[in-house]
Amino acid sequence: MSNKFDVIVVGAGPAGYVAAIRCAQLGFNTACVDDWQDKEGKPSLGGTCLNVGCIPSKALLDSSEKVEQANHEFASHGISTGKISVDIEKMIARKDDIVSNLTKGIGGLFKANKITSLHGRGKLIANKQIEVTNDKGTEVYSADNIILAVGSEPIAIPVAEVDNNLIVDNAGALDINAVPKKLGVIGAGVIGLELGSVWNRLGSQVTILEAIDTFLPTVDKQLAREAQRTFTKTQGLDIKLGARVTGSKTSKKSVKVSYADKDGDHTESFDKLIVAVGRRPKTNDIADPALGLKLDERGRIDVDDSCRTSIDGVWAVGDAVKGPMLAHKGSEEGVAVAEMIAGQHAHINHDTVPWVIYTHPEIAWVGITEEQAKEQGINYKTGFFPFAANGRSLAMNEKGGRVKMIADADTDRILGVHILGPSASELISEAVLAMEYSASTEDIARTIHGHPTLSEAMHEAALSVDGRALHKVN
Ligand code: NAD
């Protein structure tokens, strides 16, 4: 095998592996370097998303939601089960199977696309070369173009150091083998809420300690307020806002956490503690310092709007560069870079990246919030539709949440769509497509939506912007 490629991608997460596939499709001789190993020490493609992120968490969210339904909802359908029991080890094994299938699937895609998979840690050295180090030693490869897709890692905090026993990060939280009676979570962000929900549904008493005093500050205020009420009042998550963790002490079976809020200092003991206080780019030692690869003030690889780094022929995509740390944003950048290397006109529309939080109900949004519209002095109008007035939603026993639309008051162009409700993660795609086409709310209002579907709530929200929703009083 020659050590010379057209393109070498470093990192096989959703940004890197997708970039590699697109490069191969475009006819480039492509290699992808990745050092991830599974629990048994075997190479595993797919990065954080497939191994310890999006996919395994969704597997557990789905399993735990079924438990929740059996415990609390089946009865209203006239179904009685008696006391249900849960085999956590089996649940975790199902999750591992899904991960294994998908990560192997990427291996299959690499093979089918004739991509060379190189296992080891990649480091950029002079003349667009990549040094790949694994337990067999170090080998040097070169390419005309390099794509750095090195991802991110959990932020560690000295007040609660992960010991992978009592104190775990997102990866450890997916492998807890018995339901902790009392579970503490630091951080009420995306990971804290999703994993907190999983263990809450499985029977843990969950307390989430969040340093800032606003709940989900990036979510539309109205929706965040309703979500907070549902998670705390209906589901029983104890979310303490304005609670800054000041220390932790582990004993044999529990961890005592101290935190401070407006009422003073407190301590609370937990059987497990999940630290989910954000992620940072994994850019440590990815390039020979002599090359001067520029990083920004947050340690991310500095790129222009086309993902070009400060070094000619070296590109960077995904969590390691500016923008939200979302798998689909990284994949989109990966595709765009491959096409730009091929001399095509690719573009990345960062204004239409959807966000999803997989709680129940789900929260999804695209574009700006009402608060941002106000801050930016935009003359805007809004419309909304509650799922409580949607037939399909009621048939599913889903009575909470709403679709909210924000549009320019002069042009009617959609500026933002915010959904709290069932299948929000799927429904948001219509809004993304509409915004991608610069659609107006009138465009959605004139689009026929199937009946009975949840998507009718999108239709009605668009109608409501113009004061003509049909199934609610405007
Ligand atoms: P996050 O930034 O969403 O939330 C971290 C939270 O921790 C913040 O609210 C922050 O105020 C709080 N915090 C920080 N330090 C604290 C302290 N000392 N004490 C108490 N609270 C503290 O980060 P995350 O939830 O860890 O997720 C990391 C990244 O992964 C995010 O960028 C997210 O976009 C991505 N992610 C996305 C999804 C999804 O798309 N559904 C799922 C999981 C993760």
Coordinates of N, CA and C in Angstrom, one line a residue, residues 203-387:
G203 N -36.3 5.0 37.3 CA -36.6 4.9 38.8 C -35.6 5.6 39.7
S204 N -34.6 6.3 39.1 CA -33.7 7.1 40.0 C -34.4 8.4 40.4
Q205 N -34.0 8.8 41.6 CA -34.5 10.1 42.0 C -33.4 11.1 41.6
V206 N -33.7 11.9 40.6 CA -32.6 12.7 39.9 C -32.6 14.2 40.3
T207 N -31.4 14.6 40.7 CA -31.3 16.1 41.0 C -30.3 16.6 40.0
I208 N -30.7 17.7 39.3 CA -29.7 18.3 38.3 C -29.3 19.7 38.9
L209 N -28.0 19.9 39.0 CA -27.5 21.1 39.5 C -26.9 21.9 38.4
E210 N -27.5 23.1 38.2 CA -27.2 23.9 37.0 C -26.7 25.3 37.5
A211 N -25.5 25.7 37.1 CA -24.8 26.9 37.6 C -25.6 28.1 37.2
I212 N -26.1 28.3 36.0 CA -26.7 29.5 35.7 C -28.2 29.5 36.1
D213 N -28.8 30.7 36.2 CA -30.2 30.7 36.8 C -31.3 30.7 35.8
T214 N -30.9 30.5 34.5 CA -32.0 30.5 33.5 C -32.0 29.0 32.9
F215 N -33.2 28.5 32.8 CA -33.3 27.1 32.2 C -33.2 27.2 30.7
L216 N -32.4 26.4 30.1 CA -32.2 26.3 28.7 C -32.2 27.7 28.0
P217 N -31.2 28.5 28.3 CA -31.2 29.9 27.8 C -31.2 30.0 26.3
T218 N -30.8 29.0 25.5 CA -30.8 29.2 24.1 C -32.1 28.8 23.5
V219 N -33.0 28.2 24.3 CA -34.3 27.8 23.8 C -35.3 29.0 23.9
D220 N -36.3 29.1 23.0 CA -37.3 30.1 23.1 C -37.9 30.1 24.5
K221 N -38.0 31.3 25.1 CA -38.3 31.4 26.5 C -39.6 30.7 26.9
Q222 N -40.7 31.0 26.0 CA -42.0 30.4 26.3 C -41.9 28.9 26.4
L223 N -41.2 28.3 25.4 CA -41.1 26.8 25.3 C -40.2 26.3 26.5
A224 N -39.1 27.0 26.8 CA -38.3 26.6 27.9 C -39.1 26.6 29.2
R225 N -39.9 27.6 29.4 CA -40.7 27.6 30.6 C -41.7 26.4 30.7
E226 N -42.3 26.1 29.6 CA -43.3 25.0 29.6 C -42.5 23.7 29.8
A227 N -41.3 23.6 29.1 CA -40.5 22.3 29.3 C -40.1 22.2 30.7
Q228 N -39.6 23.3 31.3 CA -39.2 23.2 32.7 C -40.3 22.7 33.6
R229 N -41.5 23.3 33.4 CA -42.6 22.9 34.2 C -42.9 21.4 34.1
T230 N -42.9 20.9 32.8 CA -43.2 19.5 32.6 C -42.1 18.6 33.2
F231 N -40.8 18.9 33.0 CA -39.8 18.1 33.5 C -39.8 18.0 35.1
T232 N -40.1 19.2 35.7 CA -40.1 19.2 37.2 C -41.4 18.7 37.8
K233 N -42.5 19.4 37.4 CA -43.8 19.1 38.0 C -44.4 17.7 37.6
T234 N -44.3 17.4 36.3 CA -45.0 16.2 35.9 C -44.0 15.0 36.0
Q235 N -42.7 15.2 35.6 CA -41.8 14.1 35.6 C -41.0 13.9 36.8
G236 N -40.9 14.9 37.7 CA -40.3 14.8 39.0 C -38.8 15.0 38.9
L237 N -38.2 15.6 37.9 CA -36.8 15.9 37.9 C -36.6 17.1 38.8
D238 N -35.6 17.0 39.7 CA -35.4 18.1 40.6 C -34.3 19.0 40.0
I239 N -34.7 20.1 39.3 CA -33.7 20.9 38.6 C -33.4 22.1 39.5
K240 N -32.2 22.2 40.0 CA -31.8 23.4 40.8 C -31.0 24.3 40.0
L241 N -31.6 25.5 39.7 CA -30.9 26.5 38.9 C -30.1 27.4 39.8
G242 N -29.1 28.0 39.2 CA -28.2 29.0 40.0 C -27.5 28.2 41.1
A243 N -27.2 26.9 40.8 CA -26.5 26.0 41.8 C -25.2 25.7 41.3
R244 N -24.2 26.3 41.9 CA -22.8 26.1 41.4 C -22.1 25.1 42.3
V245 N -21.6 24.0 41.7 CA -21.0 22.9 42.5 C -19.6 23.4 42.9
T246 N -19.4 23.3 44.2 CA -18.1 23.8 44.8 C -17.2 22.6 45.2
G247 N -17.7 21.4 45.3 CA -16.8 20.3 45.7 C -17.5 19.0 45.7
S248 N -16.7 17.9 45.8 CA -17.4 16.6 45.9 C -16.4 15.7 46.6
K249 N -17.0 14.7 47.3 CA -16.1 13.8 48.1 C -16.7 12.4 47.9
T250 N -15.9 11.5 47.5 CA -16.5 10.1 47.3 C -16.1 9.3 48.5
S251 N -17.1 8.5 48.9 CA -16.8 7.4 49.9 C -17.0 6.1 49.1
K252 N -17.1 5.0 49.8 CA -17.2 3.7 49.2 C -18.3 3.6 48.2
K253 N -19.5 4.1 48.7 CA -20.7 3.8 47.8 C -21.5 5.1 47.4
S254 N -21.0 6.2 47.9 CA -21.7 7.5 47.5 C -20.8 8.6 47.3
V255 N -21.4 9.7 46.7 CA -20.6 10.9 46.5 C -21.3 12.0 47.1
K256 N -20.6 12.8 47.9 CA -21.3 13.9 48.6 C -20.9 15.2 47.8
V257 N -21.9 15.9 47.3 CA -21.6 17.1 46.5 C -22.0 18.3 47.3
S258 N -21.0 19.3 47.2 CA -21.4 20.6 47.8 C -21.7 21.6 46.7
Y259 N -22.7 22.4 46.9 CA -23.0 23.4 45.9 C -23.5 24.7 46.7
A260 N -23.4 25.8 45.9 CA -23.8 27.1 46.5 C -24.9 27.7 45.6
D261 N -25.9 28.2 46.2 CA -26.9 28.9 45.5 C -27.3 30.2 46.2
K262 N -28.3 30.9 45.8 CA -28.6 32.2 46.5 C -29.0 32.1 48.0
D263 N -29.3 30.9 48.4 CA -29.7 30.7 49.8 C -28.5 30.2 50.6
G264 N -27.3 30.1 50.0 CA -26.1 29.7 50.8 C -25.5 28.4 50.3
D265 N -24.8 27.7 51.2 CA -24.1 26.5 50.9 C -24.9 25.2 51.2
H266 N -24.8 24.2 50.4 CA -25.6 23.0 50.6 C -24.7 21.8 50.3
T267 N -25.1 20.6 50.9 CA -24.5 19.4 50.5 C -25.6 18.3 50.2
E268 N -25.3 17.4 49.3 CA -26.3 16.4 49.0 C -25.5 15.1 48.6
S269 N -26.0 14.0 49.0 CA -25.3 12.7 48.7 C -26.0 12.0 47.5
F270 N -25.2 11.4 46.7 CA -25.8 10.7 45.5 C -25.1 9.3 45.4
D271 N -25.8 8.4 44.8 CA -25.2 7.1 44.5 C -24.4 7.1 43.3
K272 N -24.7 8.0 42.4 CA -23.9 8.3 41.2 C -24.0 9.7 40.8
L273 N -22.9 10.2 40.2 CA -22.9 11.6 39.7 C -22.5 11.7 38.3
I274 N -23.3 12.3 37.5 CA -23.0 12.5 36.0 C -22.5 13.9 35.9
V275 N -21.3 14.1 35.3 CA -20.8 15.5 35.0 C -21.1 15.7 33.5
A276 N -21.9 16.7 33.2 CA -22.3 17.1 31.9 C -22.3 18.6 31.7
V277 N -21.1 19.2 31.8 CA -20.9 20.7 31.9 C -20.4 21.2 30.5
G278 N -20.6 20.5 29.5 CA -20.2 21.0 28.1 C -19.0 20.2 27.6
R279 N -18.7 20.5 26.3 CA -17.6 19.8 25.7 C -16.6 20.8 25.1
R280 N -15.4 20.4 24.9 CA -14.4 21.3 24.4 C -13.7 20.6 23.2
P281 N -13.2 21.4 22.2 CA -12.6 20.8 21.1 C -11.4 20.0 21.5
K282 N -11.2 18.8 20.8 CA -10.1 17.9 21.1 C -8.9 18.2 20.2
T283 N -8.4 19.4 20.5 CA -7.3 19.9 19.6 C -5.9 19.8 20.2
N284 N -5.8 19.2 21.3 CA -4.5 19.1 22.0 C -3.6 18.2 21.2
D285 N -2.4 18.7 20.8 CA -1.4 17.9 20.1 C -1.9 17.3 18.8
I286 N -2.7 18.0 18.0 CA -3.1 17.5 16.7 C -2.2 17.9 15.6
A287 N -1.3 18.9 15.9 CA -0.4 19.4 14.8 C 0.9 19.7 15.5
D288 N 2.0 19.5 14.7 CA 3.3 19.9 15.1 C 3.3 21.5 15.4
P289 N 3.6 21.9 16.6 CA 3.5 23.4 16.9 C 4.3 24.2 15.8
A290 N 5.3 23.7 15.3 CA 6.2 24.5 14.3 C 5.3 24.9 13.1
L291 N 4.2 24.2 12.8 CA 3.4 24.5 11.6 C 2.5 25.8 11.8
G292 N 2.3 26.1 13.1 CA 1.5 27.3 13.4 C 0.1 27.2 13.1
L293 N -0.5 26.0 13.2 CA -1.9 25.8 12.9 C -2.7 26.7 13.9
K294 N -3.4 27.7 13.4 CA -4.1 28.7 14.2 C -5.3 28.1 15.0
L295 N -5.3 28.4 16.3 CA -6.5 28.0 17.0 C -7.2 29.3 17.4
D296 N -8.5 29.3 17.7 CA -9.2 30.5 18.2 C -9.1 30.6 19.7
E297 N -9.8 31.7 20.2 CA -9.7 31.9 21.7 C -10.3 30.8 22.5
R298 N -11.1 29.9 21.9 CA -11.7 28.8 22.6 C -11.0 27.5 22.3
G299 N -9.8 27.6 21.7 CA -9.1 26.4 21.5 C -9.5 25.6 20.3
R300 N -10.5 26.2 19.5 CA -11.0 25.5 18.3 C -10.0 25.8 17.1
I301 N -10.0 24.9 16.2 CA -9.2 25.2 15.0 C -9.8 26.4 14.2
D302 N -9.0 27.4 14.0 CA -9.5 28.6 13.4 C -9.8 28.3 11.9
V303 N -11.0 28.5 11.5 CA -11.3 28.3 10.0 C -12.1 29.5 9.5
D304 N -12.0 29.7 8.2 CA -12.9 30.7 7.5 C -14.3 30.1 7.3
D305 N -15.1 30.8 6.6 CA -16.5 30.3 6.4 C -16.6 29.0 5.5
S306 N -15.4 28.7 4.8 CA -15.4 27.5 4.0 C -14.6 26.4 4.6
C307 N -14.3 26.5 5.9 CA -13.6 25.5 6.7 C -12.1 25.4 6.3
R308 N -11.6 26.4 5.8 CA -10.1 26.4 5.5 C -9.4 26.9 6.8
T309 N -8.3 26.1 7.1 CA -7.5 26.5 8.3 C -6.4 27.5 7.8
S310 N -5.5 27.8 8.8 CA -4.5 28.8 8.4 C -3.4 28.1 7.6
I311 N -3.5 26.8 7.3 CA -2.5 26.1 6.5 C -3.1 25.7 5.2
D312 N -2.5 26.1 4.1 CA -3.0 25.8 2.8 C -3.2 24.3 2.6
G313 N -4.3 23.9 2.1 CA -4.6 22.5 1.8 C -5.0 21.7 3.1
V314 N -5.1 22.4 4.2 CA -5.6 21.7 5.4 C -7.0 22.4 5.8
W315 N -7.9 21.5 5.9 CA -9.3 22.0 6.2 C -9.7 21.4 7.6
A316 N -10.7 22.0 8.2 CA -11.2 21.4 9.5 C -12.7 21.6 9.6
V317 N -13.3 20.6 10.2 CA -14.8 20.5 10.2 C -15.3 19.9 11.6
G318 N -16.5 20.1 11.9 CA -17.2 19.4 13.0 C -17.0 20.2 14.3
D319 N -17.0 19.4 15.4 CA -16.9 20.0 16.8 C -15.6 20.7 17.0
A320 N -14.6 20.4 16.3 CA -13.3 21.1 16.5 C -13.2 22.5 16.0
V321 N -14.3 22.9 15.2 CA -14.3 24.3 14.7 C -15.5 25.0 15.2
K322 N -15.5 26.3 14.9 CA -16.6 27.2 15.4 C -18.0 26.6 15.0
G323 N -19.0 27.1 15.7 CA -20.4 26.6 15.4 C -20.8 25.6 16.4
P324 N -22.1 25.3 16.4 CA -22.6 24.3 17.4 C -22.0 22.9 17.3
M325 N -21.9 22.3 18.4 CA -21.3 20.9 18.4 C -22.4 19.9 18.1
L326 N -22.8 19.8 16.9 CA -23.9 18.9 16.5 C -23.4 18.0 15.3
A327 N -23.7 16.8 15.4 CA -23.3 15.8 14.4 C -23.6 16.2 13.0
H328 N -24.9 16.6 12.8 CA -25.3 17.0 11.4 C -24.7 18.2 10.9
K329 N -24.3 19.1 11.8 CA -23.5 20.3 11.3 C -22.2 19.9 10.8
G330 N -21.5 18.9 11.5 CA -20.2 18.4 11.1 C -20.3 17.7 9.8
S331 N -21.3 16.8 9.7 CA -21.5 16.1 8.4 C -21.6 17.0 7.2
E332 N -22.4 18.0 7.4 CA -22.7 19.0 6.3 C -21.4 19.7 5.9
E333 N -20.6 20.0 6.9 CA -19.3 20.7 6.6 C -18.4 19.7 5.9
G334 N -18.4 18.4 6.4 CA -17.6 17.4 5.7 C -17.9 17.2 4.3
V335 N -19.1 17.2 3.9 CA -19.6 17.1 2.5 C -19.1 18.3 1.7
A336 N -19.4 19.5 2.3 CA -19.0 20.7 1.6 C -17.5 20.8 1.3
V337 N -16.7 20.4 2.3 CA -15.2 20.5 2.1 C -14.8 19.5 1.0
A338 N -15.4 18.3 1.0 CA -15.0 17.4 0.0 C -15.3 18.0 -1.4
E339 N -16.5 18.6 -1.5 CA -16.9 19.2 -2.8 C -16.0 20.4 -3.2
M340 N -15.6 21.1 -2.2 CA -14.7 22.3 -2.5 C -13.4 21.8 -3.0
I341 N -12.9 20.7 -2.3 CA -11.6 20.1 -2.8 C -11.7 19.7 -4.2
A342 N -12.9 19.2 -4.6 CA -13.2 18.8 -6.0 C -13.4 20.0 -6.9
G343 N -13.3 21.2 -6.4 CA -13.5 22.4 -7.2 C -15.0 22.7 -7.4
Q344 N -15.9 22.1 -6.7 CA -17.3 22.4 -6.8 C -17.7 23.6 -5.9
H345 N -18.8 24.2 -6.2 CA -19.3 25.3 -5.4 C -20.2 24.7 -4.3
A346 N -19.6 24.5 -3.1 CA -20.4 24.0 -2.0 C -20.7 25.1 -1.0
H347 N -21.8 25.0 -0.3 CA -22.1 26.0 0.7 C -22.6 25.4 2.0
I348 N -22.4 26.0 3.1 CA -22.9 25.5 4.4 C -23.7 26.7 4.9
N349 N -25.0 26.4 5.1 CA -25.9 27.4 5.7 C -26.0 27.2 7.2
H350 N -25.2 27.9 7.9 CA -25.2 27.8 9.3 C -26.5 28.3 10.0
D351 N -27.3 29.1 9.2 CA -28.5 29.7 9.8 C -29.6 28.7 9.8
T352 N -29.5 27.5 9.1 CA -30.6 26.6 9.1 C -30.2 25.2 9.8
V353 N -29.3 25.3 10.7 CA -28.9 24.1 11.4 C -30.0 23.8 12.5
P354 N -30.7 22.7 12.4 CA -31.7 22.4 13.5 C -31.0 21.9 14.8
W355 N -31.7 22.2 15.9 CA -31.3 21.7 17.2 C -32.3 20.8 17.7
V356 N -31.9 19.7 18.4 CA -32.9 18.9 19.0 C -32.5 18.4 20.4
I357 N -33.4 18.5 21.3 CA -33.1 17.9 22.7 C -34.1 16.7 22.8
Y358 N -33.6 15.5 23.1 CA -34.4 14.3 23.0 C -35.0 14.0 24.4
T359 N -35.6 15.0 25.0 CA -36.4 14.8 26.3 C -37.8 14.3 25.8
H360 N -38.6 14.2 26.8 CA -40.0 13.9 26.5 C -40.9 15.0 27.2
P361 N -41.6 15.9 26.5 CA -41.6 15.9 25.0 C -40.2 16.4 24.5
E362 N -40.0 16.2 23.2 CA -38.8 16.7 22.6 C -38.8 18.2 22.4
I363 N -37.7 18.8 22.3 CA -37.6 20.2 22.0 C -36.7 20.3 20.7
A364 N -37.2 21.0 19.7 CA -36.5 21.2 18.5 C -36.7 22.6 17.9
W365 N -35.7 23.2 17.4 CA -35.8 24.5 16.8 C -34.8 24.8 15.7
V366 N -35.1 25.8 14.9 CA -34.2 26.2 13.9 C -34.5 27.7 13.7
G367 N -33.4 28.5 13.5 CA -33.5 29.9 13.3 C -33.5 30.6 14.6
I368 N -34.0 31.9 14.6 CA -33.9 32.7 15.8 C -35.1 32.6 16.7
T369 N -34.9 32.9 18.0 CA -36.0 32.9 19.0 C -36.7 34.3 19.0
E370 N -37.8 34.3 19.7 CA -38.5 35.6 19.8 C -37.6 36.6 20.5
E371 N -36.8 36.2 21.5 CA -36.0 37.1 22.2 C -34.9 37.7 21.3
Q372 N -34.3 36.8 20.4 CA -33.3 37.3 19.5 C -33.9 38.3 18.5
A373 N -35.2 38.0 18.0 CA -35.8 38.9 17.1 C -35.9 40.3 17.7
K374 N -36.3 40.3 19.0 CA -36.4 41.6 19.8 C -35.1 42.3 19.9
E375 N -34.1 41.5 20.3 CA -32.7 42.1 20.5 C -32.2 42.7 19.2
Q376 N -32.5 42.0 18.1 CA -32.0 42.5 16.8 C -32.9 43.6 16.1
G377 N -33.9 44.0 16.9 CA -34.8 45.1 16.4 C -35.6 44.7 15.2
I378 N -35.9 43.4 15.0 CA -36.6 43.0 13.8 C -38.1 43.2 14.1
N379 N -38.8 43.7 13.0 CA -40.3 43.9 13.1 C -40.8 42.5 12.8
Y380 N -41.2 41.8 13.8 CA -41.6 40.4 13.6 C -43.1 40.1 14.1
K381 N -43.6 39.0 13.6 CA -44.9 38.5 14.1 C -44.7 37.0 14.5
T382 N -45.6 36.6 15.3 CA -45.5 35.2 15.7 C -46.9 34.5 15.6
G383 N -46.8 33.2 15.5 CA -48.0 32.3 15.6 C -47.7 31.1 16.3
F384 N -48.7 30.4 16.9 CA -48.4 29.2 17.6 C -49.6 28.3 17.5
F385 N -49.4 27.0 17.8 CA -50.5 26.0 17.8 C -50.1 25.0 18.9
P386 N -51.0 24.7 19.8 CA -50.8 23.7 20.9 C -51.1 22.3 20.4
F387 N -50.3 21.4 20.8 CA -50.5 20.0 20.5 C -51.8 19.5 21.1

